[in-house]
Short mmCIF file of C-alpha atoms and ligand atoms in Angstrom, two decimals:
data_model
loop_
_atom_site.label_atom_id
_atom_site.label_comp_id
_atom_site.label_asym_id
_atom_site.label_seq_id
_atom_site.Cartn_x
_atom_site.Cartn_y
_atom_site.Cartn_z
CA MET A 188 -23.11 -8.57 5.31
CA THR A 189 -21.35 -11.37 6.95
CA ALA A 190 -21.55 -11.36 10.63
CA HIS A 191 -18.31 -11.32 12.44
CA ALA A 192 -17.09 -12.44 15.82
CA GLU A 193 -14.57 -9.99 17.49
CA PRO A 194 -11.17 -10.67 15.90
CA PRO A 195 -8.80 -12.44 18.31
CA SER A 196 -6.23 -10.61 20.18
CA THR A 197 -3.45 -11.74 18.01
CA ARG A 198 -4.87 -9.80 15.30
CA VAL A 199 -5.91 -6.48 16.93
CA THR A 200 -4.92 -4.41 19.87
CA PRO A 201 -7.20 -3.08 22.36
CA ALA A 202 -5.71 0.37 21.71
CA PHE A 203 -6.62 0.21 18.01
CA ALA A 204 -10.04 -0.97 18.35
CA ALA A 205 -10.69 1.93 20.80
CA ALA A 206 -8.80 4.59 18.56
CA LEU A 207 -10.66 3.33 15.40
CA ASP A 208 -12.91 6.21 13.85
CA LYS A 209 -13.79 6.71 10.29
CA PHE A 210 -13.99 2.81 9.68
CA ALA A 211 -16.16 0.26 11.05
CA LEU A 212 -13.91 -2.86 12.05
CA ALA A 213 -16.37 -5.13 10.07
CA THR A 214 -15.60 -3.02 6.83
CA LEU A 215 -11.61 -3.88 7.56
CA GLU A 216 -12.35 -7.67 8.48
CA ASN A 217 -14.68 -8.17 5.12
CA GLU A 218 -12.18 -6.18 3.20
CA PRO A 219 -10.90 -8.94 0.37
CA GLY A 220 -7.58 -7.22 0.20
CA ALA A 221 -4.70 -7.69 2.95
CA VAL A 222 -5.29 -4.94 5.64
CA TYR A 223 -2.94 -3.94 8.29
CA ALA A 224 -2.60 -1.06 10.65
CA LEU A 225 -0.01 1.02 12.45
CA ASP A 226 -0.27 2.92 15.54
CA ARG A 227 1.29 6.22 16.02
CA ASP A 228 4.79 4.77 16.77
CA LEU A 229 4.50 2.75 13.84
CA ARG A 230 4.00 -0.52 15.41
CA LEU A 231 1.71 -3.22 14.04
CA CYS A 232 -1.79 -3.33 15.70
CA TYR A 233 -4.01 -4.89 13.60
CA PHE A 234 -4.38 -7.62 10.55
CA ASN A 235 -7.49 -8.61 8.75
CA PRO A 236 -8.07 -12.07 7.82
CA ALA A 237 -7.11 -11.53 4.06
CA TRP A 238 -3.81 -10.56 5.44
CA PHE A 239 -3.08 -14.11 6.39
CA ARG A 240 -4.31 -15.27 3.24
CA PHE A 241 -2.03 -12.99 1.43
CA ALA A 242 0.77 -14.00 3.50
CA GLU A 243 0.01 -17.72 2.79
CA VAL A 244 -0.08 -17.27 -1.09
CA ASN A 245 3.41 -15.63 -0.71
CA ARG A 246 4.63 -18.50 1.05
CA GLY A 247 5.05 -16.11 4.22
CA GLU A 248 2.89 -18.22 6.46
CA PRO A 249 3.26 -19.31 9.17
CA GLY A 250 6.45 -17.46 9.44
CA ILE A 251 5.28 -13.83 9.11
CA SER A 252 2.61 -13.90 11.79
CA THR A 253 5.05 -15.37 14.32
CA ARG A 254 8.04 -13.29 13.44
CA PHE A 255 6.02 -9.89 13.09
CA PRO A 256 3.17 -10.16 15.83
CA LEU A 257 1.23 -7.41 16.87
CA GLY A 258 3.48 -4.70 18.57
CA THR A 259 6.19 -5.35 16.18
CA PRO A 260 7.84 -1.82 14.88
CA LEU A 261 7.64 -1.36 10.91
CA ALA A 262 11.15 -0.93 11.02
CA ALA A 263 11.93 -4.66 12.07
CA ALA A 264 9.10 -6.05 9.66
CA ILE A 265 10.49 -4.28 6.42
CA SER A 266 14.20 -4.52 5.67
CA GLY A 267 16.61 -3.21 2.62
CA PRO A 268 16.34 -0.29 0.47
CA LEU A 269 12.24 0.15 0.97
CA GLN A 270 12.38 0.31 4.53
CA MET A 271 13.28 4.19 4.60
CA PHE A 272 10.92 5.01 1.97
CA TYR A 273 7.85 3.28 3.84
CA LEU A 274 8.89 4.75 7.38
CA ALA A 275 9.23 8.37 5.92
CA SER A 276 5.90 7.99 3.82
CA TYR A 277 3.94 6.38 6.90
CA THR A 278 5.18 9.12 9.14
CA GLN A 279 4.18 11.72 6.79
CA VAL A 280 0.52 10.34 6.41
CA LEU A 281 -0.07 10.49 10.22
CA GLN A 282 1.64 14.10 10.20
CA ASP A 283 -0.56 15.38 7.30
CA GLY A 284 -3.62 13.43 8.36
CA THR A 285 -4.27 12.70 4.45
CA PRO A 286 -4.45 9.38 3.05
CA TRP A 287 -1.63 8.33 0.34
CA GLN A 288 -1.45 5.69 -1.87
CA HIS A 289 1.29 3.76 -3.75
CA ASP A 290 1.94 0.71 -6.28
CA TYR A 291 4.15 -1.83 -5.79
CA GLU A 292 5.01 -5.38 -7.11
CA CYS A 293 5.14 -8.64 -5.36
CA SER A 294 5.81 -11.41 -8.25
CA SER A 295 6.48 -15.09 -8.31
CA ASP A 296 9.03 -16.63 -10.48
CA THR A 297 6.11 -16.97 -13.31
CA VAL A 298 3.30 -14.63 -12.05
CA LEU A 299 3.58 -10.82 -12.04
CA ARG A 300 1.70 -9.36 -9.55
CA ARG A 301 1.35 -5.58 -8.96
CA PHE A 302 -0.57 -4.27 -5.92
CA HIS A 303 -2.09 -0.93 -4.92
CA GLN A 304 -1.71 0.41 -1.39
CA ARG A 305 -4.13 2.93 0.09
CA CYS A 306 -3.01 4.46 3.53
CA TYR A 307 -5.66 5.99 5.58
CA PRO A 308 -5.11 7.99 8.89
CA LEU A 309 -7.48 7.90 11.51
CA ALA A 310 -9.08 11.47 12.22
CA ASN A 311 -7.51 11.26 15.59
CA ARG A 312 -4.39 10.35 13.74
CA GLN A 313 -3.64 7.57 16.56
CA ALA A 314 -3.24 5.08 13.92
CA MET A 315 -3.39 4.53 10.23
CA ILE A 316 -5.08 1.73 8.13
CA ILE A 317 -3.22 0.25 5.21
CA ILE A 318 -5.02 -1.73 2.51
CA ASN A 319 -3.49 -3.45 -0.27
CA SER A 320 -5.60 -4.68 -3.50
CA LEU A 321 -4.27 -6.90 -5.93
CA ALA A 322 -4.27 -4.84 -9.34
CA VAL A 323 -2.56 -6.80 -11.86
CA GLU A 324 -2.08 -10.84 -11.86
CA GLN A 325 -0.74 -12.24 -15.29
CA PRO A 326 1.99 -14.38 -16.57
CA HIS A 327 5.30 -12.90 -16.18
CA PRO A 328 5.90 -10.92 -19.32
CA VAL A 329 9.54 -11.21 -19.06
CA ALA A 330 9.38 -14.93 -18.87
CA ALA A 331 10.59 -15.00 -22.40
CA GLU A 332 13.82 -13.32 -21.57
CA THR A 333 14.74 -15.68 -18.68
CA HIS A 334 18.38 -16.28 -17.48
CA ALA A 335 19.95 -19.18 -15.91
CA ALA A 336 21.02 -19.00 -12.21
CA ASP A 337 24.83 -18.86 -12.85
CA GLU A 338 26.66 -17.75 -10.01
CA ALA A 339 29.72 -17.03 -12.08
CA CYS A 340 27.71 -14.29 -13.91
CA TYR A 341 26.00 -12.83 -10.80
CA ARG A 342 27.92 -13.34 -7.68
CA ASN A 343 29.92 -10.21 -7.03
CA GLN A 344 33.46 -9.63 -5.47
CA HIS A 345 31.40 -9.27 -1.99
CA GLY A 346 30.14 -12.64 -2.65
CA LEU A 347 26.54 -11.29 -3.05
CA ILE A 348 23.67 -11.69 -5.29
CA VAL A 349 22.04 -8.14 -5.87
CA GLN A 350 18.34 -8.36 -6.15
CA CYS A 351 15.97 -5.38 -6.94
CA SER A 352 13.38 -5.32 -4.13
CA HIS A 353 10.81 -3.95 -6.73
CA CYS A 354 10.96 -5.97 -9.86
CA ARG A 355 13.02 -8.60 -8.41
CA ARG A 356 15.69 -9.00 -11.25
CA ILE A 357 19.15 -9.70 -10.55
CA GLU A 358 22.20 -7.29 -11.35
CA ARG A 359 25.20 -8.82 -13.43
CA ALA A 360 28.47 -8.67 -11.46
CA ALA A 361 30.98 -7.83 -14.45
CA GLN A 362 28.09 -5.67 -15.89
CA PRO A 363 26.64 -3.23 -13.35
CA GLY A 364 23.57 -1.55 -14.59
CA HIS A 365 22.31 -4.84 -16.38
CA TRP A 366 19.50 -6.38 -14.53
CA ASP A 367 18.11 -9.88 -15.59
CA TRP A 368 14.98 -11.90 -14.76
CA VAL A 369 16.49 -15.40 -12.95
CA PRO A 370 13.57 -17.08 -12.17
CA ALA A 371 15.02 -19.94 -10.46
CA TRP A 372 16.14 -17.18 -7.85
CA VAL A 373 12.74 -15.54 -7.55
CA ALA A 374 11.34 -18.99 -6.75
CA VAL A 375 14.11 -19.70 -4.21
CA GLN A 376 16.24 -17.00 -2.95
CA PRO A 377 20.02 -17.79 -3.25
CA PRO A 378 22.13 -17.42 -0.02
CA HIS A 379 23.88 -13.97 0.51
CA THR A 380 21.44 -12.06 -1.21
CA SER A 381 21.47 -8.33 -1.10
CA HIS A 382 18.68 -5.94 -1.93
CA SER A 383 18.90 -2.84 -3.98
CA LEU A 384 16.68 -0.92 -6.47
CA CYS A 385 17.14 -1.16 -9.92
CA PRO A 386 17.33 2.45 -11.58
CA PRO A 387 13.98 2.22 -13.39
CA CYS A 388 12.27 1.07 -10.36
CA TYR A 389 14.09 3.39 -8.02
CA ASP A 390 13.14 6.34 -10.18
CA TYR A 391 9.52 5.72 -11.05
CA TYR A 392 8.34 4.02 -7.79
CA TYR A 393 10.37 5.75 -5.19
CA ARG A 394 12.63 8.49 -6.18
CA PHE A 395 10.23 10.84 -7.07
CA ARG A 396 7.53 9.89 -4.75
CA ARG A 397 6.74 11.26 -1.31
CA GLY A 398 9.96 11.78 0.84
CA THR A 399 13.40 11.67 -0.34
CA LEU A 400 15.04 8.27 -0.40
CA PRO A 401 18.86 7.98 -0.86
CA ARG A 402 19.76 5.81 -3.82
CA PRO A 403 20.61 2.49 -2.34
CA GLN A 404 24.01 1.02 -2.68
ZN1 LIG B 58 13.70 -3.04 -10.57
#
């Protein structure tokens, strides 16, 4: 077991450290997956060291930790069609006092990454722990069917590119319901991108899961 110094105040709030039951802080510190915690008002109250490594790999650092410091409401850290899903799900975890799990995708232009997320309410329900584990990492299977970043094909009448928040495919402007893998726009998000969920992702990962999520526009 690795010895740990106390995590700095930029990574843990005193209230969370005091409320922590059912887990030793060292367990969360040593967890190889990215861990964060939310207090009863769904504000960020803890990050483990792996959370910053995860953010760095996903090109989030240093932006994420400065944009979303401890105390940030989750509603400010998650935008788009997934916000209501996570807010409702986490609220219910704290209400029920029972763990909940969920799979999600966070791929790059060439690598498919699927994560498993486990959420544990503390016994006193003052906070919950969210542990993210990498479940699948492989060359992106749809890379063979790539499409060029063609503005004329994908930018819609409102001037927006519509991307699925889950699988990151892009919807064709003239053929709604057709979603293509456009790696150049996964690598670098084009300006004026709007996030939605494609129908299969919405149904399989969100619609029939915990809570009710209105179909995103
Ligand atoms: Zn999708």
